JSON list of C-alpha atoms in Angstrom, two decimals:
[
{"chain": "A", "resi": 1, "resn": "UNK", "atom": "CA", "xyz": [126.63, 107.62, 105.94]},
{"chain": "A", "resi": 2, "resn": "UNK", "atom": "CA", "xyz": [128.39, 104.85, 104.04]},
{"chain": "A", "resi": 3, "resn": "UNK", "atom": "CA", "xyz": [131.56, 106.34, 102.51]},
{"chain": "A", "resi": 4, "resn": "UNK", "atom": "CA", "xyz": [130.89, 104.98, 99.01]},
{"chain": "A", "resi": 5, "resn": "UNK", "atom": "CA", "xyz": [127.33, 106.31, 98.94]},
{"chain": "A", "resi": 6, "resn": "UNK", "atom": "CA", "xyz": [128.45, 109.67, 100.31]},
{"chain": "A", "resi": 7, "resn": "UNK", "atom": "CA", "xyz": [131.13, 109.95, 97.63]},
{"chain": "A", "resi": 8, "resn": "UNK", "atom": "CA", "xyz": [128.68, 109.29, 94.79]},
{"chain": "A", "resi": 9, "resn": "UNK", "atom": "CA", "xyz": [126.14, 111.66, 96.30]},
{"chain": "A", "resi": 10, "resn": "UNK", "atom": "CA", "xyz": [128.77, 114.42, 96.39]},
{"chain": "A", "resi": 11, "resn": "UNK", "atom": "CA", "xyz": [129.88, 113.64, 92.83]},
{"chain": "A", "resi": 12, "resn": "UNK", "atom": "CA", "xyz": [126.26, 113.86, 91.72]},
{"chain": "A", "resi": 13, "resn": "UNK", "atom": "CA", "xyz": [125.74, 117.23, 93.41]},
{"chain": "A", "resi": 14, "resn": "UNK", "atom": "CA", "xyz": [128.75, 118.63, 91.54]},
{"chain": "A", "resi": 15, "resn": "UNK", "atom": "CA", "xyz": [127.82, 117.07, 88.20]},
{"chain": "A", "resi": 16, "resn": "UNK", "atom": "CA", "xyz": [124.33, 118.59, 88.28]},
{"chain": "A", "resi": 17, "resn": "UNK", "atom": "CA", "xyz": [124.73, 121.82, 90.28]},
{"chain": "A", "resi": 18, "resn": "UNK", "atom": "CA", "xyz": [121.84, 123.86, 91.61]},
{"chain": "A", "resi": 19, "resn": "UNK", "atom": "CA", "xyz": [121.56, 127.59, 91.02]},
{"chain": "A", "resi": 20, "resn": "UNK", "atom": "CA", "xyz": [121.65, 128.18, 94.78]},
{"chain": "A", "resi": 21, "resn": "UNK", "atom": "CA", "xyz": [122.83, 125.94, 97.61]},
{"chain": "A", "resi": 22, "resn": "UNK", "atom": "CA", "xyz": [122.31, 126.41, 101.35]},
{"chain": "A", "resi": 23, "resn": "UNK", "atom": "CA", "xyz": [123.90, 124.37, 104.14]},
{"chain": "A", "resi": 24, "resn": "UNK", "atom": "CA", "xyz": [121.58, 123.87, 107.10]},
{"chain": "A", "resi": 25, "resn": "UNK", "atom": "CA", "xyz": [122.91, 121.83, 110.05]},
{"chain": "A", "resi": 26, "resn": "UNK", "atom": "CA", "xyz": [124.44, 119.13, 107.85]},
{"chain": "A", "resi": 27, "resn": "UNK", "atom": "CA", "xyz": [121.68, 119.18, 105.25]},
{"chain": "A", "resi": 28, "resn": "UNK", "atom": "CA", "xyz": [122.34, 120.45, 101.71]},
{"chain": "A", "resi": 29, "resn": "UNK", "atom": "CA", "xyz": [119.40, 122.48, 100.37]},
{"chain": "A", "resi": 30, "resn": "UNK", "atom": "CA", "xyz": [119.36, 123.05, 96.60]},
{"chain": "A", "resi": 31, "resn": "UNK", "atom": "CA", "xyz": [117.27, 125.45, 94.52]},
{"chain": "A", "resi": 32, "resn": "UNK", "atom": "CA", "xyz": [116.96, 125.74, 90.71]},
{"chain": "A", "resi": 33, "resn": "UNK", "atom": "CA", "xyz": [113.57, 127.22, 89.78]},
{"chain": "A", "resi": 34, "resn": "UNK", "atom": "CA", "xyz": [111.94, 123.80, 90.15]},
{"chain": "A", "resi": 35, "resn": "UNK", "atom": "CA", "xyz": [113.94, 122.28, 87.26]},
{"chain": "A", "resi": 36, "resn": "UNK", "atom": "CA", "xyz": [114.70, 118.62, 88.11]},
{"chain": "A", "resi": 37, "resn": "UNK", "atom": "CA", "xyz": [114.23, 117.02, 91.50]},
{"chain": "A", "resi": 38, "resn": "UNK", "atom": "CA", "xyz": [117.97, 116.66, 92.06]},
{"chain": "A", "resi": 39, "resn": "UNK", "atom": "CA", "xyz": [118.59, 120.40, 91.79]},
{"chain": "A", "resi": 40, "resn": "UNK", "atom": "CA", "xyz": [115.62, 121.31, 94.03]},
{"chain": "A", "resi": 41, "resn": "UNK", "atom": "CA", "xyz": [115.97, 118.88, 96.90]},
{"chain": "A", "resi": 42, "resn": "UNK", "atom": "CA", "xyz": [116.98, 118.61, 100.54]},
{"chain": "A", "resi": 43, "resn": "UNK", "atom": "CA", "xyz": [119.92, 116.23, 100.95]},
{"chain": "A", "resi": 44, "resn": "UNK", "atom": "CA", "xyz": [120.55, 115.03, 104.54]},
{"chain": "A", "resi": 45, "resn": "UNK", "atom": "CA", "xyz": [124.16, 114.01, 103.95]},
{"chain": "A", "resi": 46, "resn": "UNK", "atom": "CA", "xyz": [126.01, 114.98, 107.11]},
{"chain": "A", "resi": 47, "resn": "UNK", "atom": "CA", "xyz": [125.71, 114.83, 110.89]},
{"chain": "A", "resi": 48, "resn": "UNK", "atom": "CA", "xyz": [122.73, 116.74, 112.26]},
{"chain": "A", "resi": 49, "resn": "UNK", "atom": "CA", "xyz": [122.36, 118.33, 115.70]},
{"chain": "A", "resi": 50, "resn": "UNK", "atom": "CA", "xyz": [119.03, 120.18, 115.69]},
{"chain": "A", "resi": 51, "resn": "UNK", "atom": "CA", "xyz": [115.60, 118.76, 116.50]},
{"chain": "A", "resi": 52, "resn": "UNK", "atom": "CA", "xyz": [114.32, 116.81, 113.47]},
{"chain": "A", "resi": 53, "resn": "UNK", "atom": "CA", "xyz": [110.78, 118.26, 113.47]},
{"chain": "A", "resi": 54, "resn": "UNK", "atom": "CA", "xyz": [112.22, 121.78, 113.81]},
{"chain": "A", "resi": 55, "resn": "UNK", "atom": "CA", "xyz": [114.44, 121.21, 110.77]},
{"chain": "A", "resi": 56, "resn": "UNK", "atom": "CA", "xyz": [111.65, 119.78, 108.64]},
{"chain": "A", "resi": 57, "resn": "UNK", "atom": "CA", "xyz": [109.41, 122.75, 109.47]},
{"chain": "A", "resi": 58, "resn": "UNK", "atom": "CA", "xyz": [112.19, 125.20, 108.60]},
{"chain": "A", "resi": 59, "resn": "UNK", "atom": "CA", "xyz": [112.89, 123.45, 105.29]},
{"chain": "A", "resi": 60, "resn": "UNK", "atom": "CA", "xyz": [109.20, 123.59, 104.40]},
{"chain": "A", "resi": 61, "resn": "UNK", "atom": "CA", "xyz": [109.21, 127.34, 105.00]},
{"chain": "A", "resi": 62, "resn": "UNK", "atom": "CA", "xyz": [112.23, 127.85, 102.77]},
{"chain": "A", "resi": 63, "resn": "UNK", "atom": "CA", "xyz": [110.89, 125.80, 99.87]},
{"chain": "A", "resi": 64, "resn": "UNK", "atom": "CA", "xyz": [107.26, 126.86, 100.11]},
{"chain": "A", "resi": 65, "resn": "UNK", "atom": "CA", "xyz": [108.35, 130.52, 100.10]},
{"chain": "A", "resi": 66, "resn": "UNK", "atom": "CA", "xyz": [109.88, 129.90, 96.66]},
{"chain": "A", "resi": 67, "resn": "UNK", "atom": "CA", "xyz": [106.74, 128.20, 95.37]},
{"chain": "A", "resi": 68, "resn": "UNK", "atom": "CA", "xyz": [108.47, 124.81, 95.48]},
{"chain": "A", "resi": 69, "resn": "UNK", "atom": "CA", "xyz": [107.45, 121.55, 97.18]},
{"chain": "A", "resi": 70, "resn": "UNK", "atom": "CA", "xyz": [109.56, 120.36, 100.10]},
{"chain": "A", "resi": 71, "resn": "UNK", "atom": "CA", "xyz": [111.47, 117.50, 98.49]},
{"chain": "A", "resi": 72, "resn": "UNK", "atom": "CA", "xyz": [113.90, 115.18, 100.31]},
{"chain": "A", "resi": 73, "resn": "UNK", "atom": "CA", "xyz": [116.39, 112.96, 98.55]},
{"chain": "A", "resi": 74, "resn": "UNK", "atom": "CA", "xyz": [117.01, 109.89, 100.71]},
{"chain": "A", "resi": 75, "resn": "UNK", "atom": "CA", "xyz": [119.30, 106.93, 100.12]},
{"chain": "A", "resi": 76, "resn": "UNK", "atom": "CA", "xyz": [119.06, 103.44, 101.55]},
{"chain": "A", "resi": 77, "resn": "UNK", "atom": "CA", "xyz": [121.75, 104.57, 104.02]},
{"chain": "A", "resi": 78, "resn": "UNK", "atom": "CA", "xyz": [119.98, 107.74, 105.20]},
{"chain": "A", "resi": 79, "resn": "UNK", "atom": "CA", "xyz": [118.94, 108.12, 108.83]},
{"chain": "A", "resi": 80, "resn": "UNK", "atom": "CA", "xyz": [115.78, 106.01, 109.13]},
{"chain": "A", "resi": 81, "resn": "UNK", "atom": "CA", "xyz": [114.34, 108.53, 111.60]},
{"chain": "A", "resi": 82, "resn": "UNK", "atom": "CA", "xyz": [114.07, 111.09, 108.78]},
{"chain": "A", "resi": 83, "resn": "UNK", "atom": "CA", "xyz": [112.11, 108.69, 106.60]},
{"chain": "A", "resi": 84, "resn": "UNK", "atom": "CA", "xyz": [109.78, 107.82, 109.50]},
{"chain": "A", "resi": 85, "resn": "UNK", "atom": "CA", "xyz": [109.22, 111.47, 110.42]},
{"chain": "A", "resi": 86, "resn": "UNK", "atom": "CA", "xyz": [108.41, 112.41, 106.83]},
{"chain": "A", "resi": 87, "resn": "UNK", "atom": "CA", "xyz": [106.03, 109.47, 106.57]},
{"chain": "A", "resi": 88, "resn": "UNK", "atom": "CA", "xyz": [104.12, 110.65, 109.66]},
{"chain": "A", "resi": 89, "resn": "UNK", "atom": "CA", "xyz": [103.94, 114.16, 108.21]},
{"chain": "A", "resi": 90, "resn": "UNK", "atom": "CA", "xyz": [102.31, 112.98, 105.00]},
{"chain": "A", "resi": 91, "resn": "UNK", "atom": "CA", "xyz": [105.29, 113.03, 102.65]},
{"chain": "A", "resi": 92, "resn": "UNK", "atom": "CA", "xyz": [104.86, 110.81, 99.59]},
{"chain": "A", "resi": 93, "resn": "UNK", "atom": "CA", "xyz": [107.64, 108.56, 98.27]},
{"chain": "A", "resi": 94, "resn": "UNK", "atom": "CA", "xyz": [108.34, 109.04, 94.55]},
{"chain": "A", "resi": 95, "resn": "UNK", "atom": "CA", "xyz": [110.91, 108.27, 91.84]},
{"chain": "A", "resi": 96, "resn": "UNK", "atom": "CA", "xyz": [112.78, 105.30, 93.28]},
{"chain": "A", "resi": 97, "resn": "UNK", "atom": "CA", "xyz": [116.13, 105.42, 91.47]},
{"chain": "A", "resi": 98, "resn": "UNK", "atom": "CA", "xyz": [119.15, 103.18, 90.94]},
{"chain": "A", "resi": 99, "resn": "UNK", "atom": "CA", "xyz": [122.70, 104.48, 91.13]},
{"chain": "A", "resi": 100, "resn": "UNK", "atom": "CA", "xyz": [124.79, 102.30, 88.82]},
{"chain": "A", "resi": 101, "resn": "UNK", "atom": "CA", "xyz": [128.53, 102.20, 88.16]},
{"chain": "A", "resi": 102, "resn": "UNK", "atom": "CA", "xyz": [131.20, 100.26, 86.28]},
{"chain": "A", "resi": 103, "resn": "UNK", "atom": "CA", "xyz": [134.98, 100.10, 85.97]},
{"chain": "A", "resi": 104, "resn": "UNK", "atom": "CA", "xyz": [136.22, 101.47, 82.64]},
{"chain": "A", "resi": 105, "resn": "UNK", "atom": "CA", "xyz": [139.89, 100.40, 82.16]},
{"chain": "A", "resi": 106, "resn": "UNK", "atom": "CA", "xyz": [139.10, 96.92, 80.83]},
{"chain": "A", "resi": 107, "resn": "UNK", "atom": "CA", "xyz": [136.29, 98.05, 78.51]},
{"chain": "A", "resi": 108, "resn": "UNK", "atom": "CA", "xyz": [136.29, 99.55, 75.01]},
{"chain": "A", "resi": 109, "resn": "UNK", "atom": "CA", "xyz": [133.58, 101.70, 73.47]},
{"chain": "A", "resi": 110, "resn": "UNK", "atom": "CA", "xyz": [132.83, 102.92, 69.95]},
{"chain": "A", "resi": 111, "resn": "UNK", "atom": "CA", "xyz": [132.96, 106.64, 69.19]},
{"chain": "A", "resi": 112, "resn": "UNK", "atom": "CA", "xyz": [130.20, 106.39, 66.54]},
{"chain": "A", "resi": 113, "resn": "UNK", "atom": "CA", "xyz": [129.01, 109.42, 64.54]},
{"chain": "A", "resi": 114, "resn": "UNK", "atom": "CA", "xyz": [129.35, 111.70, 67.53]},
{"chain": "A", "resi": 115, "resn": "UNK", "atom": "CA", "xyz": [130.24, 115.37, 67.71]},
{"chain": "A", "resi": 116, "resn": "UNK", "atom": "CA", "xyz": [131.65, 116.33, 71.12]},
{"chain": "A", "resi": 117, "resn": "UNK", "atom": "CA", "xyz": [132.36, 119.66, 72.74]},
{"chain": "A", "resi": 118, "resn": "UNK", "atom": "CA", "xyz": [133.61, 120.68, 76.17]},
{"chain": "A", "resi": 119, "resn": "UNK", "atom": "CA", "xyz": [130.48, 122.74, 76.84]},
{"chain": "A", "resi": 120, "resn": "UNK", "atom": "CA", "xyz": [126.83, 122.89, 75.83]},
{"chain": "A", "resi": 121, "resn": "UNK", "atom": "CA", "xyz": [126.92, 124.83, 72.56]},
{"chain": "A", "resi": 122, "resn": "UNK", "atom": "CA", "xyz": [123.86, 126.09, 70.67]},
{"chain": "A", "resi": 123, "resn": "UNK", "atom": "CA", "xyz": [123.57, 122.95, 68.54]},
{"chain": "A", "resi": 124, "resn": "UNK", "atom": "CA", "xyz": [123.65, 120.70, 71.60]},
{"chain": "A", "resi": 125, "resn": "UNK", "atom": "CA", "xyz": [121.12, 122.83, 73.49]},
{"chain": "A", "resi": 126, "resn": "UNK", "atom": "CA", "xyz": [118.79, 122.96, 70.49]},
{"chain": "A", "resi": 127, "resn": "UNK", "atom": "CA", "xyz": [118.88, 119.18, 70.20]},
{"chain": "A", "resi": 128, "resn": "UNK", "atom": "CA", "xyz": [118.40, 118.63, 73.93]},
{"chain": "A", "resi": 129, "resn": "UNK", "atom": "CA", "xyz": [115.46, 121.04, 74.16]},
{"chain": "A", "resi": 130, "resn": "UNK", "atom": "CA", "xyz": [113.83, 119.54, 71.08]},
{"chain": "A", "resi": 131, "resn": "UNK", "atom": "CA", "xyz": [114.21, 115.89, 72.15]},
{"chain": "A", "resi": 132, "resn": "UNK", "atom": "CA", "xyz": [113.07, 116.73, 75.71]},
{"chain": "A", "resi": 133, "resn": "UNK", "atom": "CA", "xyz": [110.08, 118.75, 74.45]},
{"chain": "A", "resi": 134, "resn": "UNK", "atom": "CA", "xyz": [111.19, 121.83, 76.38]},
{"chain": "A", "resi": 135, "resn": "UNK", "atom": "CA", "xyz": [109.30, 124.93, 75.26]},
{"chain": "A", "resi": 136, "resn": "UNK", "atom": "CA", "xyz": [109.18, 126.91, 78.51]},
{"chain": "A", "resi": 137, "resn": "UNK", "atom": "CA", "xyz": [111.73, 129.74, 78.51]},
{"chain": "A", "resi": 138, "resn": "UNK", "atom": "CA", "xyz": [112.38, 129.47, 82.27]},
{"chain": "A", "resi": 139, "resn": "UNK", "atom": "CA", "xyz": [113.15, 125.75, 81.97]},
{"chain": "A", "resi": 140, "resn": "UNK", "atom": "CA", "xyz": [115.46, 126.38, 79.01]},
{"chain": "A", "resi": 141, "resn": "UNK", "atom": "CA", "xyz": [117.26, 129.22, 80.81]},
{"chain": "A", "resi": 142, "resn": "UNK", "atom": "CA", "xyz": [117.64, 127.17, 84.01]},
{"chain": "A", "resi": 143, "resn": "UNK", "atom": "CA", "xyz": [119.02, 124.19, 82.08]},
{"chain": "A", "resi": 144, "resn": "UNK", "atom": "CA", "xyz": [121.57, 126.43, 80.41]},
{"chain": "A", "resi": 145, "resn": "UNK", "atom": "CA", "xyz": [122.62, 128.00, 83.73]},
{"chain": "A", "resi": 146, "resn": "UNK", "atom": "CA", "xyz": [123.04, 124.60, 85.39]},
{"chain": "A", "resi": 147, "resn": "UNK", "atom": "CA", "xyz": [125.27, 123.38, 82.57]},
{"chain": "A", "resi": 148, "resn": "UNK", "atom": "CA", "xyz": [127.31, 126.58, 82.71]},
{"chain": "A", "resi": 149, "resn": "UNK", "atom": "CA", "xyz": [127.74, 126.12, 86.48]},
{"chain": "A", "resi": 150, "resn": "UNK", "atom": "CA", "xyz": [129.51, 122.75, 86.10]},
{"chain": "A", "resi": 151, "resn": "UNK", "atom": "CA", "xyz": [133.07, 123.35, 87.36]},
{"chain": "A", "resi": 152, "resn": "UNK", "atom": "CA", "xyz": [134.60, 119.99, 86.42]},
{"chain": "A", "resi": 153, "resn": "UNK", "atom": "CA", "xyz": [135.49, 118.58, 83.00]},
{"chain": "A", "resi": 154, "resn": "UNK", "atom": "CA", "xyz": [132.38, 118.25, 80.85]},
{"chain": "A", "resi": 155, "resn": "UNK", "atom": "CA", "xyz": [131.69, 116.48, 77.57]},
{"chain": "A", "resi": 156, "resn": "UNK", "atom": "CA", "xyz": [128.58, 117.24, 75.51]},
{"chain": "A", "resi": 157, "resn": "UNK", "atom": "CA", "xyz": [127.89, 114.85, 72.63]},
{"chain": "A", "resi": 158, "resn": "UNK", "atom": "CA", "xyz": [125.48, 114.57, 69.72]},
{"chain": "A", "resi": 159, "resn": "UNK", "atom": "CA", "xyz": [124.92, 111.60, 67.44]},
{"chain": "A", "resi": 160, "resn": "UNK", "atom": "CA", "xyz": [124.46, 113.02, 63.94]},
{"chain": "A", "resi": 161, "resn": "UNK", "atom": "CA", "xyz": [122.97, 111.11, 61.01]},
{"chain": "A", "resi": 162, "resn": "UNK", "atom": "CA", "xyz": [122.80, 112.69, 57.55]},
{"chain": "A", "resi": 163, "resn": "UNK", "atom": "CA", "xyz": [123.59, 116.06, 59.07]},
{"chain": "A", "resi": 164, "resn": "UNK", "atom": "CA", "xyz": [120.77, 115.84, 61.64]},
{"chain": "A", "resi": 165, "resn": "UNK", "atom": "CA", "xyz": [121.10, 115.31, 65.42]},
{"chain": "A", "resi": 166, "resn": "UNK", "atom": "CA", "xyz": [119.29, 112.16, 66.56]},
{"chain": "A", "resi": 167, "resn": "UNK", "atom": "CA", "xyz": [120.54, 111.77, 70.15]},
{"chain": "A", "resi": 168, "resn": "UNK", "atom": "CA", "xyz": [122.49, 113.75, 72.71]},
{"chain": "A", "resi": 169, "resn": "UNK", "atom": "CA", "xyz": [123.91, 113.46, 76.19]},
{"chain": "A", "resi": 170, "resn": "UNK", "atom": "CA", "xyz": [126.59, 114.79, 78.49]},
{"chain": "A", "resi": 171, "resn": "UNK", "atom": "CA", "xyz": [129.20, 113.60, 80.94]},
{"chain": "A", "resi": 172, "resn": "UNK", "atom": "CA", "xyz": [131.02, 115.22, 83.85]},
{"chain": "A", "resi": 173, "resn": "UNK", "atom": "CA", "xyz": [134.38, 113.91, 85.08]},
{"chain": "A", "resi": 174, "resn": "UNK", "atom": "CA", "xyz": [135.61, 114.53, 88.62]},
{"chain": "A", "resi": 175, "resn": "UNK", "atom": "CA", "xyz": [138.58, 112.70, 90.17]},
{"chain": "A", "resi": 176, "resn": "UNK", "atom": "CA", "xyz": [138.36, 110.08, 87.42]},
{"chain": "A", "resi": 177, "resn": "UNK", "atom": "CA", "xyz": [134.65, 109.38, 88.01]},
{"chain": "A", "resi": 178, "resn": "UNK", "atom": "CA", "xyz": [132.51, 110.00, 84.94]},
{"chain": "A", "resi": 179, "resn": "UNK", "atom": "CA", "xyz": [128.84, 110.81, 85.48]},
{"chain": "A", "resi": 180, "resn": "UNK", "atom": "CA", "xyz": [126.54, 110.12, 82.52]},
{"chain": "A", "resi": 181, "resn": "UNK", "atom": "CA", "xyz": [123.72, 112.64, 82.23]},
{"chain": "A", "resi": 182, "resn": "UNK", "atom": "CA", "xyz": [121.03, 114.11, 79.98]},
{"chain": "A", "resi": 183, "resn": "UNK", "atom": "CA", "xyz": [120.76, 111.11, 77.67]},
{"chain": "A", "resi": 184, "resn": "UNK", "atom": "CA", "xyz": [117.87, 111.67, 75.25]},
{"chain": "A", "resi": 185, "resn": "UNK", "atom": "CA", "xyz": [116.99, 110.41, 71.77]},
{"chain": "A", "resi": 186, "resn": "UNK", "atom": "CA", "xyz": [114.74, 112.02, 69.17]},
{"chain": "A", "resi": 187, "resn": "UNK", "atom": "CA", "xyz": [111.38, 110.31, 69.70]},
{"chain": "A", "resi": 188, "resn": "UNK", "atom": "CA", "xyz": [110.96, 109.65, 65.97]},
{"chain": "A", "resi": 189, "resn": "UNK", "atom": "CA", "xyz": [114.38, 107.95, 65.82]},
{"chain": "A", "resi": 190, "resn": "UNK", "atom": "CA", "xyz": [114.12, 105.64, 68.84]},
{"chain": "A", "resi": 191, "resn": "UNK", "atom": "CA", "xyz": [114.68, 101.90, 68.63]},
{"chain": "A", "resi": 192, "resn": "UNK", "atom": "CA", "xyz": [117.61, 102.26, 66.22]},
{"chain": "A", "resi": 193, "resn": "UNK", "atom": "CA", "xyz": [120.52, 102.01, 68.66]},
{"chain": "A", "resi": 194, "resn": "UNK", "atom": "CA", "xyz": [121.12, 105.74, 69.00]},
{"chain": "A", "resi": 195, "resn": "UNK", "atom": "CA", "xyz": [120.81, 105.57, 72.80]},
{"chain": "A", "resi": 196, "resn": "UNK", "atom": "CA", "xyz": [123.59, 103.00, 72.95]},
{"chain": "A", "resi": 197, "resn": "UNK", "atom": "CA", "xyz": [125.65, 105.04, 70.49]},
{"chain": "A", "resi": 198, "resn": "UNK", "atom": "CA", "xyz": [125.56, 108.28, 72.50]},
{"chain": "A", "resi": 199, "resn": "UNK", "atom": "CA", "xyz": [126.39, 106.46, 75.74]},
{"chain": "A", "resi": 200, "resn": "UNK", "atom": "CA", "xyz": [129.32, 104.59, 74.15]},
{"chain": "A", "resi": 201, "resn": "UNK", "atom": "CA", "xyz": [130.60, 107.76, 72.53]},
{"chain": "A", "resi": 202, "resn": "UNK", "atom": "CA", "xyz": [130.61, 109.67, 75.81]},
{"chain": "A", "resi": 203, "resn": "UNK", "atom": "CA", "xyz": [132.24, 106.74, 77.62]},
{"chain": "A", "resi": 204, "resn": "UNK", "atom": "CA", "xyz": [134.93, 106.53, 74.93]},
{"chain": "A", "resi": 205, "resn": "UNK", "atom": "CA", "xyz": [135.64, 110.26, 75.18]},
{"chain": "A", "resi": 206, "resn": "UNK", "atom": "CA", "xyz": [135.74, 110.11, 78.97]},
{"chain": "A", "resi": 207, "resn": "UNK", "atom": "CA", "xyz": [138.23, 107.23, 78.93]},
{"chain": "A", "resi": 208, "resn": "UNK", "atom": "CA", "xyz": [140.51, 109.28, 76.69]},
{"chain": "A", "resi": 209, "resn": "UNK", "atom": "CA", "xyz": [140.39, 112.01, 79.35]},
{"chain": "A", "resi": 210, "resn": "UNK", "atom": "CA", "xyz": [141.45, 109.56, 82.06]},
{"chain": "A", "resi": 211, "resn": "UNK", "atom": "CA", "xyz": [138.13, 108.46, 83.55]},
{"chain": "A", "resi": 212, "resn": "UNK", "atom": "CA", "xyz": [138.44, 105.13, 85.38]},
{"chain": "A", "resi": 213, "resn": "UNK", "atom": "CA", "xyz": [134.86, 104.69, 86.67]},
{"chain": "A", "resi": 214, "resn": "UNK", "atom": "CA", "xyz": [131.48, 105.44, 85.16]},
{"chain": "A", "resi": 215, "resn": "UNK", "atom": "CA", "xyz": [128.32, 106.11, 87.17]},
{"chain": "A", "resi": 216, "resn": "UNK", "atom": "CA", "xyz": [124.76, 107.20, 86.48]},
{"chain": "A", "resi": 217, "resn": "UNK", "atom": "CA", "xyz": [121.30, 107.50, 87.98]},
{"chain": "A", "resi": 218, "resn": "UNK", "atom": "CA", "xyz": [118.21, 105.94, 86.41]},
{"chain": "A", "resi": 219, "resn": "UNK", "atom": "CA", "xyz": [114.61, 105.73, 87.63]},
{"chain": "A", "resi": 220, "resn": "UNK", "atom": "CA", "xyz": [113.82, 102.11, 88.45]},
{"chain": "A", "resi": 221, "resn": "UNK", "atom": "CA", "xyz": [110.58, 102.10, 86.44]},
{"chain": "A", "resi": 222, "resn": "UNK", "atom": "CA", "xyz": [112.45, 103.08, 83.25]},
{"chain": "A", "resi": 223, "resn": "UNK", "atom": "CA", "xyz": [113.07, 99.47, 82.23]},
{"chain": "A", "resi": 224, "resn": "UNK", "atom": "CA", "xyz": [114.40, 100.28, 78.77]},
{"chain": "A", "resi": 225, "resn": "UNK", "atom": "CA", "xyz": [117.07, 102.58, 80.18]},
{"chain": "A", "resi": 226, "resn": "UNK", "atom": "CA", "xyz": [117.96, 100.13, 82.96]},
{"chain": "A", "resi": 227, "resn": "UNK", "atom": "CA", "xyz": [118.39, 97.36, 80.38]},
{"chain": "A", "resi": 228, "resn": "UNK", "atom": "CA", "xyz": [120.52, 99.61, 78.14]},
{"chain": "A", "resi": 229, "resn": "UNK", "atom": "CA", "xyz": [122.86, 100.55, 80.97]},
{"chain": "A", "resi": 230, "resn": "UNK", "atom": "CA", "xyz": [123.07, 96.96, 82.19]},
{"chain": "A", "resi": 231, "resn": "UNK", "atom": "CA", "xyz": [124.10, 95.80, 78.70]},
{"chain": "A", "resi": 232, "resn": "UNK", "atom": "CA", "xyz": [126.80, 98.47, 78.65]},
{"chain": "A", "resi": 233, "resn": "UNK", "atom": "CA", "xyz": [128.21, 97.01, 81.86]},
{"chain": "A", "resi": 234, "resn": "UNK", "atom": "CA", "xyz": [126.76, 99.15, 84.64]},
{"chain": "A", "resi": 235, "resn": "UNK", "atom": "CA", "xyz": [125.73, 97.50, 87.91]},
{"chain": "A", "resi": 236, "resn": "UNK", "atom": "CA", "xyz": [123.48, 98.84, 90.67]},
{"chain": "A", "resi": 237, "resn": "UNK", "atom": "CA", "xyz": [125.35, 99.84, 93.82]},
{"chain": "A", "resi": 238, "resn": "UNK", "atom": "CA", "xyz": [122.57, 101.53, 95.82]},
{"chain": "A", "resi": 239, "resn": "UNK", "atom": "CA", "xyz": [119.17, 103.19, 95.52]},
{"chain": "A", "resi": 240, "resn": "UNK", "atom": "CA", "xyz": [117.59, 106.49, 96.46]},
{"chain": "A", "resi": 241, "resn": "UNK", "atom": "CA", "xyz": [114.13, 108.01, 96.36]},
{"chain": "A", "resi": 242, "resn": "UNK", "atom": "CA", "xyz": [112.37, 111.29, 97.08]},
{"chain": "A", "resi": 243, "resn": "UNK", "atom": "CA", "xyz": [109.85, 112.18, 99.75]},
{"chain": "A", "resi": 244, "resn": "UNK", "atom": "CA", "xyz": [107.72, 115.15, 98.77]},
{"chain": "A", "resi": 245, "resn": "UNK", "atom": "CA", "xyz": [105.05, 117.41, 100.20]},
{"chain": "A", "resi": 246, "resn": "UNK", "atom": "CA", "xyz": [103.33, 120.35, 98.54]},
{"chain": "A", "resi": 247, "resn": "UNK", "atom": "CA", "xyz": [102.29, 123.52, 100.34]}
]
């Protein structure tokens, strides 16, 4: 795999950790109670030696036994034979996603009315759950566990207006690379620049902690988000998508 793509894939795995990870002949299998595709996917990142059909069948068994779909995360640099095999087996392609990045040293960002912490405190979690419309206790618990499992430097931020949270997001910094995650704005407060404000605030805080490069992942169909990140200075460096099959 291309070294740049592999690096960002590894950074992404660490920034959004699963609750359980298995290594299977060069493939990274992630499990997190079905919460987010990234944390519940099969990632063929490294050299493989076993028969491809045998591996796909084994992965199906492992995911189906947990009540999860078999879900592969493939980049434009993944082994084309995997994509072809999954296509023949009836796997559907979903959620085509851009990975975007930008250099930070020559850019400046506003801190805005942002409250930041080094972990997801109750106020941040309450805002995130509310803005994301999370009511399921399992989803809330899994989200909290994933955030607690982050082992690198984390920043959680909230934009507060008149004492009320209107947007939130987080960032994880590893080796100077800052991943932007969990950006969400209160639905009733959208269209007022709060999305830009939370992104700039997190970027500003990350720069102060020594981050030299920012990166993120955004679904290609989310045009508003793509436009926001492009205006901030992010540029697409590669794409990935998922191939999925239910039991």
